[in-house]
Amino acid sequence: MDHGPIDDSVLTLQALHRSTRVWNGPDPGILTIRRNSTALHRLVPLDERIVGYLEEAGFYGTARIGFIAIDWHLITALVERWRPETHTFHFPVGEMTITLQDVQIILGLPVDGLPITGRVEQDYDALCLTQLGFPFPENNKTGGRIQIRQLSRWFPNLPNNAGDVEVQRYARAYILQLLGGTLFADKSNNLVHITYLQFLEDFEAAGQYSWGSATMAHLYRQLCLVADIDGAEIAGPIILLQLWAWDRLPFLAPIMGNVFRNDIIPNEDLFPPPPFGHRWRHVLDTTGTSMHVLTKYREMIDMQTPDEVIWEPYPETVIRDLPAYCSSGRAIWRTRAPLLFFCVVEMYNPDKVMRQFDLKQMIPPLYSTSMELHKIDLRGKTDKDWSA
């Protein structure tokens, strides 16, 4: 049997793709997932005094998702279907991908705004001192990064008599932990870059940035790198990938129970509603689903039928009931553009997945994902102005 592709004019990297090793052996096994959100969501309470600042900066929705366990086996099975040549998952029913619509509706991140770019290298001591209230510790920094757990220890609980400046510093520390532990997680598993503070000095100004497209750029890059035949670990916003799969491929998802976990914010009725992804905070029933079994996920995807896909899980009736921050960027959900995140540039082409927008899928125009860009990283270039 020929594993394909029959025509390699589009999928030109099959010989170097992870699926080739799965087919020919030895089986590469389960990927290692790198993230560090446990400390934030289990040890640091979401104090209601910082909620307003999270809203202004665009991170309130993501904060409401809280901690959801990652199924490493499911993520591995999805990576085996990801193609760097097209930035889509290749399933028996056709191509699918994560879109700007998904990142905004699931996580509530803004997608229409300024790019997260510029110089990585900053005056880290000044940034820490003015925005967090302490100097950048000499014994706790690695290339401009700081330990996430150290942040959680420095900002464990907000004092009852805290003033505005202290509340704002606490909010910035909370956002840094969201970025380093989940959205922009890297393979260090415990470090976050201080450079993000340059975008958080003014919370209202921070909300004008496209944090959602930067998150997607990071996820696309991580998927492309780990899809390599020697790929072994993946970082980034893996929770977005998992919730996306559960929403659109329900045959891979656990059953959502009737019991809701205690939320991470007290008096939640006094605050804006959460994004769509928050619904997976229900207690999940996995007794009828083969969770955490890679071989079973592979088999289920191989046997996928058209009726097992929800192409459009967000009809207008759903969007209408979501908070406004989940749809404020809908005018650009179907744009064709590069996604930017400092040195990361990943091409976004929803023309290949029109069925995800309840449209007829035509033959899309030829569109390069510019894979040469994958060779560009920050090593030795932290002083480069990426906006130029």
Short mmCIF file of C-alpha atoms in Angstrom, two decimals:
data_model
loop_
_atom_site.label_atom_id
_atom_site.label_comp_id
_atom_site.label_asym_id
_atom_site.label_seq_id
_atom_site.Cartn_x
_atom_site.Cartn_y
_atom_site.Cartn_z
CA MET A 1 0.00 0.00 0.00
CA ASP A 2 1.26 3.48 -0.93
CA HIS A 3 0.79 5.91 1.96
CA GLY A 4 0.82 8.83 -0.49
CA PRO A 5 0.47 11.55 -1.39
CA ILE A 6 -0.31 10.35 -4.92
CA ASP A 7 0.48 13.84 -6.22
CA ASP A 8 3.29 15.56 -4.33
CA SER A 9 3.05 18.91 -6.11
CA VAL A 10 1.50 20.48 -2.98
CA LEU A 11 2.64 18.21 -0.15
CA THR A 12 6.31 18.39 -1.02
CA LEU A 13 7.72 17.48 2.40
CA GLN A 14 6.26 14.02 2.91
CA ALA A 15 9.67 12.37 3.24
CA LEU A 16 10.46 14.69 6.16
CA HIS A 17 7.02 14.57 7.79
CA ARG A 18 6.22 12.88 11.09
CA SER A 19 3.59 10.68 9.41
CA THR A 20 6.33 8.99 7.39
CA ARG A 21 7.94 7.73 10.58
CA VAL A 22 4.55 6.59 11.88
CA TRP A 23 4.06 4.63 8.65
CA ASN A 24 7.55 3.20 8.22
CA GLY A 25 8.47 2.85 11.90
CA PRO A 26 9.67 2.89 14.50
CA ASP A 27 6.63 4.67 15.88
CA PRO A 28 7.77 8.04 17.35
CA GLY A 29 5.18 7.77 20.11
CA ILE A 30 3.59 10.57 22.11
CA LEU A 31 4.75 14.17 21.93
CA THR A 32 5.83 16.03 25.05
CA ILE A 33 3.64 19.08 25.73
CA ARG A 34 5.36 22.14 27.18
CA ARG A 35 3.21 24.61 29.12
CA ASN A 36 3.07 26.00 32.63
CA SER A 37 -0.42 27.19 33.54
CA THR A 38 -0.95 25.02 36.61
CA ALA A 39 0.68 27.41 39.06
CA LEU A 40 -1.33 30.38 37.84
CA HIS A 41 -4.77 28.80 37.80
CA ARG A 42 -4.41 26.59 40.86
CA LEU A 43 -2.30 28.77 43.18
CA VAL A 44 -3.08 32.36 42.16
CA PRO A 45 -6.69 33.51 42.60
CA LEU A 46 -8.19 35.78 39.97
CA ASP A 47 -8.77 38.80 42.16
CA GLU A 48 -11.82 40.72 41.00
CA ARG A 49 -9.93 44.01 41.40
CA ILE A 50 -7.76 43.18 38.35
CA VAL A 51 -10.67 42.08 36.14
CA GLY A 52 -11.13 45.58 34.71
CA TYR A 53 -7.48 45.75 33.68
CA LEU A 54 -7.68 42.29 32.10
CA GLU A 55 -10.70 43.47 30.12
CA GLU A 56 -8.93 46.60 28.90
CA ALA A 57 -5.83 44.66 27.83
CA GLY A 58 -7.82 41.92 26.06
CA PHE A 59 -7.02 38.96 28.35
CA TYR A 60 -10.19 38.65 30.40
CA GLY A 61 -11.65 35.87 28.22
CA THR A 62 -8.49 33.76 28.34
CA ALA A 63 -8.29 34.19 32.11
CA ARG A 64 -11.82 32.81 32.44
CA ILE A 65 -10.84 29.57 30.65
CA GLY A 66 -8.79 28.52 33.67
CA PHE A 67 -6.94 25.22 33.87
CA ILE A 68 -8.06 22.36 31.60
CA ALA A 69 -5.93 19.22 31.39
CA ILE A 70 -4.27 18.56 28.04
CA ASP A 71 -4.66 15.19 26.31
CA TRP A 72 -1.14 14.58 24.98
CA HIS A 73 -2.34 11.65 22.85
CA LEU A 74 -4.99 13.74 21.10
CA ILE A 75 -2.52 16.54 20.38
CA THR A 76 -0.06 14.02 18.95
CA ALA A 77 -2.71 12.55 16.64
CA LEU A 78 -3.61 16.03 15.39
CA VAL A 79 0.03 16.97 14.77
CA GLU A 80 0.37 13.90 12.55
CA ARG A 81 -2.33 15.42 10.34
CA TRP A 82 -0.86 18.96 10.21
CA ARG A 83 0.86 19.99 6.98
CA PRO A 84 3.36 22.90 7.01
CA GLU A 85 2.92 23.25 3.24
CA THR A 86 -0.74 24.31 3.62
CA HIS A 87 -1.15 25.27 7.30
CA THR A 88 -4.09 22.89 7.51
CA PHE A 89 -4.95 19.52 9.02
CA HIS A 90 -5.54 16.89 6.33
CA PHE A 91 -8.44 14.66 7.38
CA PRO A 92 -10.38 12.06 5.38
CA VAL A 93 -13.23 14.60 5.02
CA GLY A 94 -10.97 17.40 3.80
CA GLU A 95 -8.78 20.19 5.11
CA MET A 96 -9.45 22.07 8.35
CA THR A 97 -7.48 24.63 10.32
CA ILE A 98 -7.56 26.99 13.28
CA THR A 99 -8.75 30.43 12.19
CA LEU A 100 -8.89 33.94 13.59
CA GLN A 101 -12.56 33.23 14.27
CA ASP A 102 -11.61 30.26 16.46
CA VAL A 103 -9.03 32.10 18.54
CA GLN A 104 -11.39 35.01 19.21
CA ILE A 105 -14.50 32.96 19.97
CA ILE A 106 -12.79 30.20 21.99
CA LEU A 107 -10.31 32.34 23.98
CA GLY A 108 -11.80 35.82 23.61
CA LEU A 109 -8.53 37.36 22.40
CA PRO A 110 -8.57 40.46 20.15
CA VAL A 111 -7.53 39.67 16.57
CA ASP A 112 -7.97 43.02 14.79
CA GLY A 113 -5.24 45.37 15.94
CA LEU A 114 -1.56 46.23 15.99
CA PRO A 115 1.02 43.43 15.59
CA ILE A 116 3.08 42.15 18.50
CA THR A 117 6.47 43.10 17.12
CA GLY A 118 9.40 45.48 17.55
CA ARG A 119 12.60 44.94 19.53
CA VAL A 120 12.79 42.04 21.93
CA GLU A 121 15.75 43.48 23.80
CA GLN A 122 14.70 46.18 26.26
CA ASP A 123 15.97 47.78 29.45
CA TYR A 124 14.72 44.88 31.52
CA ASP A 125 15.65 46.42 34.87
CA ALA A 126 13.65 49.56 34.07
CA LEU A 127 10.68 47.55 32.78
CA CYS A 128 10.55 45.41 35.91
CA LEU A 129 11.06 48.31 38.29
CA THR A 130 8.40 50.60 36.79
CA GLN A 131 5.78 48.01 35.89
CA LEU A 132 6.24 45.26 38.48
CA GLY A 133 7.86 47.20 41.31
CA PHE A 134 11.11 45.28 41.62
CA PRO A 135 14.42 45.19 39.70
CA PHE A 136 15.16 42.38 37.30
CA PRO A 137 16.88 39.81 39.59
CA GLU A 138 20.39 38.93 38.44
CA ASN A 139 20.14 35.36 39.70
CA ASN A 140 16.78 34.66 38.05
CA LYS A 141 17.03 35.74 34.45
CA THR A 142 17.83 33.86 31.28
CA GLY A 143 18.15 35.92 28.12
CA GLY A 144 15.59 38.46 29.26
CA ARG A 145 13.28 35.81 30.69
CA ILE A 146 12.14 35.25 34.25
CA GLN A 147 10.78 32.18 36.02
CA ILE A 148 7.00 31.97 35.95
CA ARG A 149 6.89 30.34 39.37
CA GLN A 150 8.94 33.22 40.75
CA LEU A 151 6.25 35.63 39.54
CA SER A 152 3.55 33.59 41.26
CA ARG A 153 5.57 33.71 44.49
CA TRP A 154 6.10 37.47 44.25
CA PHE A 155 2.41 38.10 43.52
CA PRO A 156 0.53 35.38 45.45
CA ASN A 157 -2.37 37.38 46.88
CA LEU A 158 -3.35 41.01 46.46
CA PRO A 159 -3.53 42.74 49.87
CA ASN A 160 -6.93 44.06 50.89
CA ASN A 161 -5.58 47.61 51.19
CA ALA A 162 -3.68 47.59 47.88
CA GLY A 163 -3.64 50.90 45.99
CA ASP A 164 -4.14 51.39 42.25
CA VAL A 165 -0.43 51.11 41.40
CA GLU A 166 -0.11 47.81 43.29
CA VAL A 167 -3.27 46.43 41.66
CA GLN A 168 -1.94 47.32 38.22
CA ARG A 169 1.39 45.63 38.92
CA TYR A 170 -0.45 42.54 40.09
CA ALA A 171 -2.51 42.56 36.86
CA ARG A 172 0.66 42.78 34.74
CA ALA A 173 2.21 39.85 36.63
CA TYR A 174 -0.97 37.87 36.07
CA ILE A 175 -0.91 38.61 32.32
CA LEU A 176 2.78 37.68 32.11
CA GLN A 177 1.92 34.29 33.59
CA LEU A 178 -0.88 33.83 31.05
CA LEU A 179 1.52 34.66 28.23
CA GLY A 180 4.48 32.59 29.40
CA GLY A 181 2.47 29.66 30.72
CA THR A 182 -0.12 29.29 27.97
CA LEU A 183 -0.36 31.64 24.98
CA PHE A 184 3.34 32.13 24.23
CA ALA A 185 4.68 29.15 26.17
CA ASP A 186 8.08 27.95 24.97
CA LYS A 187 9.99 24.73 25.54
CA SER A 188 11.71 26.04 28.67
CA ASN A 189 8.47 25.15 30.48
CA ASN A 190 9.03 27.74 33.22
CA LEU A 191 10.18 31.04 31.71
CA VAL A 192 8.42 34.13 30.36
CA HIS A 193 10.06 36.99 28.50
CA ILE A 194 10.04 40.37 30.23
CA THR A 195 9.82 42.11 26.85
CA TYR A 196 6.02 41.67 26.88
CA LEU A 197 5.88 44.36 29.56
CA GLN A 198 6.61 46.96 26.87
CA PHE A 199 3.05 46.36 25.61
CA LEU A 200 1.44 46.40 29.08
CA GLU A 201 2.40 49.80 30.46
CA ASP A 202 -0.99 51.22 29.48
CA PHE A 203 -3.80 48.65 29.70
CA GLU A 204 -6.11 50.46 27.30
CA ALA A 205 -3.29 50.70 24.74
CA ALA A 206 -2.52 47.00 25.30
CA GLY A 207 -6.06 46.19 24.19
CA GLN A 208 -5.32 47.73 20.78
CA TYR A 209 -2.88 44.93 19.94
CA SER A 210 -3.76 41.75 18.07
CA TRP A 211 -2.88 39.25 20.78
CA GLY A 212 -5.03 36.66 19.02
CA SER A 213 -3.10 36.72 15.73
CA ALA A 214 0.22 36.56 17.62
CA THR A 215 -1.10 33.54 19.52
CA MET A 216 -2.06 31.87 16.24
CA ALA A 217 1.32 32.70 14.68
CA HIS A 218 3.04 31.00 17.62
CA LEU A 219 0.76 27.95 17.38
CA TYR A 220 1.23 27.63 13.60
CA ARG A 221 5.01 27.82 14.02
CA GLN A 222 5.01 25.20 16.78
CA LEU A 223 2.83 22.86 14.70
CA CYS A 224 5.06 23.26 11.65
CA LEU A 225 8.24 22.55 13.61
CA VAL A 226 6.93 19.53 15.51
CA ALA A 227 5.42 17.99 12.35
CA ASP A 228 9.01 17.32 11.28
CA ILE A 229 10.05 13.68 11.18
CA ASP A 230 12.26 14.24 14.24
CA GLY A 231 9.76 16.40 16.17
CA ALA A 232 9.42 15.35 19.82
CA GLU A 233 7.88 18.22 21.80
CA ILE A 234 5.54 21.13 21.30
CA ALA A 235 4.83 24.33 23.22
CA GLY A 236 2.47 27.25 22.67
CA PRO A 237 -1.30 27.67 23.13
CA ILE A 238 -2.08 23.94 23.05
CA ILE A 239 -5.34 24.55 24.94
CA LEU A 240 -6.61 26.42 21.85
CA LEU A 241 -5.83 23.40 19.65
CA GLN A 242 -7.54 20.98 22.02
CA LEU A 243 -10.72 23.02 22.49
CA TRP A 244 -10.86 23.64 18.74
CA ALA A 245 -10.74 19.88 18.13
CA TRP A 246 -13.38 19.16 20.77
CA ASP A 247 -15.73 21.75 19.23
CA ARG A 248 -15.32 20.72 15.58
CA LEU A 249 -14.55 17.00 15.91
CA PRO A 250 -16.94 15.87 18.66
CA PHE A 251 -16.19 12.18 18.06
CA LEU A 252 -12.78 12.91 19.63
CA ALA A 253 -14.18 14.86 22.58
CA PRO A 254 -15.28 13.82 26.07
CA ILE A 255 -18.92 14.08 27.05
CA MET A 256 -19.75 17.36 28.72
CA GLY A 257 -21.42 16.69 32.06
CA ASN A 258 -24.10 18.66 33.88
CA VAL A 259 -21.88 19.61 36.81
CA PHE A 260 -19.87 22.81 36.41
CA ARG A 261 -16.52 23.18 38.13
CA ASN A 262 -16.14 26.02 40.58
CA ASP A 263 -15.22 29.07 38.57
CA ILE A 264 -11.96 30.92 39.09
CA ILE A 265 -13.59 34.25 39.83
CA PRO A 266 -15.87 35.00 42.80
CA ASN A 267 -19.20 36.75 42.16
CA GLU A 268 -18.95 35.89 38.47
CA ASP A 269 -22.45 37.21 37.78
CA LEU A 270 -21.13 40.74 38.39
CA PHE A 271 -18.70 40.50 35.47
CA PRO A 272 -18.95 40.02 31.70
CA PRO A 273 -19.67 36.47 30.52
CA PRO A 274 -16.80 34.21 29.47
CA PRO A 275 -15.84 33.13 25.92
CA PHE A 276 -17.08 30.00 24.16
CA GLY A 277 -14.17 27.84 25.37
CA HIS A 278 -15.28 28.32 28.98
CA ARG A 279 -18.03 25.73 28.48
CA TRP A 280 -15.40 22.97 28.67
CA ARG A 281 -15.00 23.76 32.38
CA HIS A 282 -17.89 21.36 32.97
CA VAL A 283 -16.93 18.13 34.64
CA LEU A 284 -16.15 15.88 31.67
CA ASP A 285 -17.32 12.29 31.33
CA THR A 286 -14.67 10.15 29.62
CA THR A 287 -16.12 6.72 30.40
CA GLY A 288 -17.62 6.39 26.92
CA THR A 289 -14.67 7.91 25.06
CA SER A 290 -11.23 6.42 24.48
CA MET A 291 -9.20 9.30 25.89
CA HIS A 292 -5.42 9.38 26.18
CA VAL A 293 -4.90 6.48 23.71
CA LEU A 294 -2.91 7.54 20.65
CA THR A 295 -3.54 4.40 18.60
CA LYS A 296 -7.30 4.75 19.15
CA TYR A 297 -7.26 8.41 18.10
CA ARG A 298 -5.39 7.48 14.92
CA GLU A 299 -7.96 4.81 14.14
CA MET A 300 -10.90 7.13 14.82
CA ILE A 301 -9.47 9.82 12.54
CA ASP A 302 -8.70 7.27 9.82
CA MET A 303 -12.34 6.11 9.95
CA GLN A 304 -13.75 9.65 10.08
CA THR A 305 -17.05 10.19 8.22
CA PRO A 306 -18.59 13.51 7.04
CA ASP A 307 -21.31 13.45 9.68
CA GLU A 308 -18.69 13.44 12.45
CA VAL A 309 -17.51 16.97 11.65
CA ILE A 310 -19.13 20.20 12.84
CA TRP A 311 -17.91 22.59 10.18
CA GLU A 312 -19.54 25.61 11.79
CA PRO A 313 -19.90 25.28 15.58
CA TYR A 314 -20.54 29.01 15.95
CA PRO A 315 -23.79 29.84 14.13
CA GLU A 316 -25.23 33.30 14.54
CA THR A 317 -27.41 32.09 17.39
CA VAL A 318 -24.24 31.17 19.32
CA ILE A 319 -22.29 34.31 18.43
CA ARG A 320 -25.24 36.49 19.42
CA ASP A 321 -25.17 35.08 22.95
CA LEU A 322 -21.42 35.57 23.39
CA PRO A 323 -19.89 38.78 24.78
CA ALA A 324 -18.94 41.43 22.24
CA TYR A 325 -15.22 40.82 22.69
CA CYS A 326 -15.68 37.40 21.04
CA SER A 327 -16.79 38.88 17.72
CA SER A 328 -15.33 42.40 17.55
CA GLY A 329 -12.86 41.31 14.85
CA ARG A 330 -15.24 39.35 12.63
CA ALA A 331 -14.61 41.70 9.70
CA ILE A 332 -11.15 40.14 9.26
CA TRP A 333 -11.84 36.51 10.19
CA ARG A 334 -11.55 35.55 6.50
CA THR A 335 -8.68 37.85 5.55
CA ARG A 336 -5.55 36.53 3.82
CA ALA A 337 -2.55 37.92 5.65
CA PRO A 338 0.67 37.03 7.47
CA LEU A 339 0.36 36.47 11.21
CA LEU A 340 3.11 38.34 13.07
CA PHE A 341 4.83 37.71 16.40
CA PHE A 342 8.27 39.33 16.53
CA CYS A 343 10.46 37.07 14.31
CA VAL A 344 7.59 34.66 13.65
CA VAL A 345 5.72 35.18 10.38
CA GLU A 346 3.12 32.55 9.45
CA MET A 347 0.78 32.79 6.47
CA TYR A 348 -2.96 32.71 7.13
CA ASN A 349 -5.12 31.48 4.26
CA PRO A 350 -8.71 30.60 5.18
CA ASP A 351 -9.55 30.10 1.47
CA LYS A 352 -8.77 26.42 2.00
CA VAL A 353 -11.40 25.98 4.73
CA MET A 354 -14.45 27.88 3.49
CA ARG A 355 -16.76 25.19 4.91
CA GLN A 356 -15.69 26.38 8.38
CA PHE A 357 -17.44 29.67 7.55
CA ASP A 358 -20.58 27.96 6.20
CA LEU A 359 -19.51 28.66 2.61
CA LYS A 360 -19.01 26.43 -0.41
CA GLN A 361 -15.45 25.17 -0.80
CA MET A 362 -14.04 26.08 -4.18
CA ILE A 363 -10.59 25.16 -5.47
CA PRO A 364 -8.41 27.70 -3.62
CA PRO A 365 -5.76 29.72 -5.45
CA LEU A 366 -2.14 28.67 -5.09
CA TYR A 367 -0.79 30.15 -1.88
CA SER A 368 2.68 29.61 -0.42
CA THR A 369 3.14 29.25 3.34
CA SER A 370 6.71 30.54 2.86
CA MET A 371 8.32 27.76 4.88
CA GLU A 372 11.74 29.38 4.51
CA LEU A 373 10.54 31.72 7.26
CA HIS A 374 10.76 28.81 9.72
CA LYS A 375 14.54 29.19 9.69
CA ILE A 376 14.29 32.64 11.29
CA ASP A 377 14.39 32.75 15.07
CA LEU A 378 15.56 35.06 17.87
CA ARG A 379 18.95 33.48 18.46
CA GLY A 380 21.49 36.28 18.26
CA LYS A 381 18.87 38.76 17.05
CA THR A 382 17.21 40.09 20.20
CA ASP A 383 18.31 43.66 19.34
CA LYS A 384 16.76 43.52 15.88
CA ASP A 385 13.72 45.72 15.18
CA TRP A 386 11.30 43.19 13.73
CA SER A 387 8.72 45.85 12.92
CA ALA A 388 11.12 47.13 10.22
#
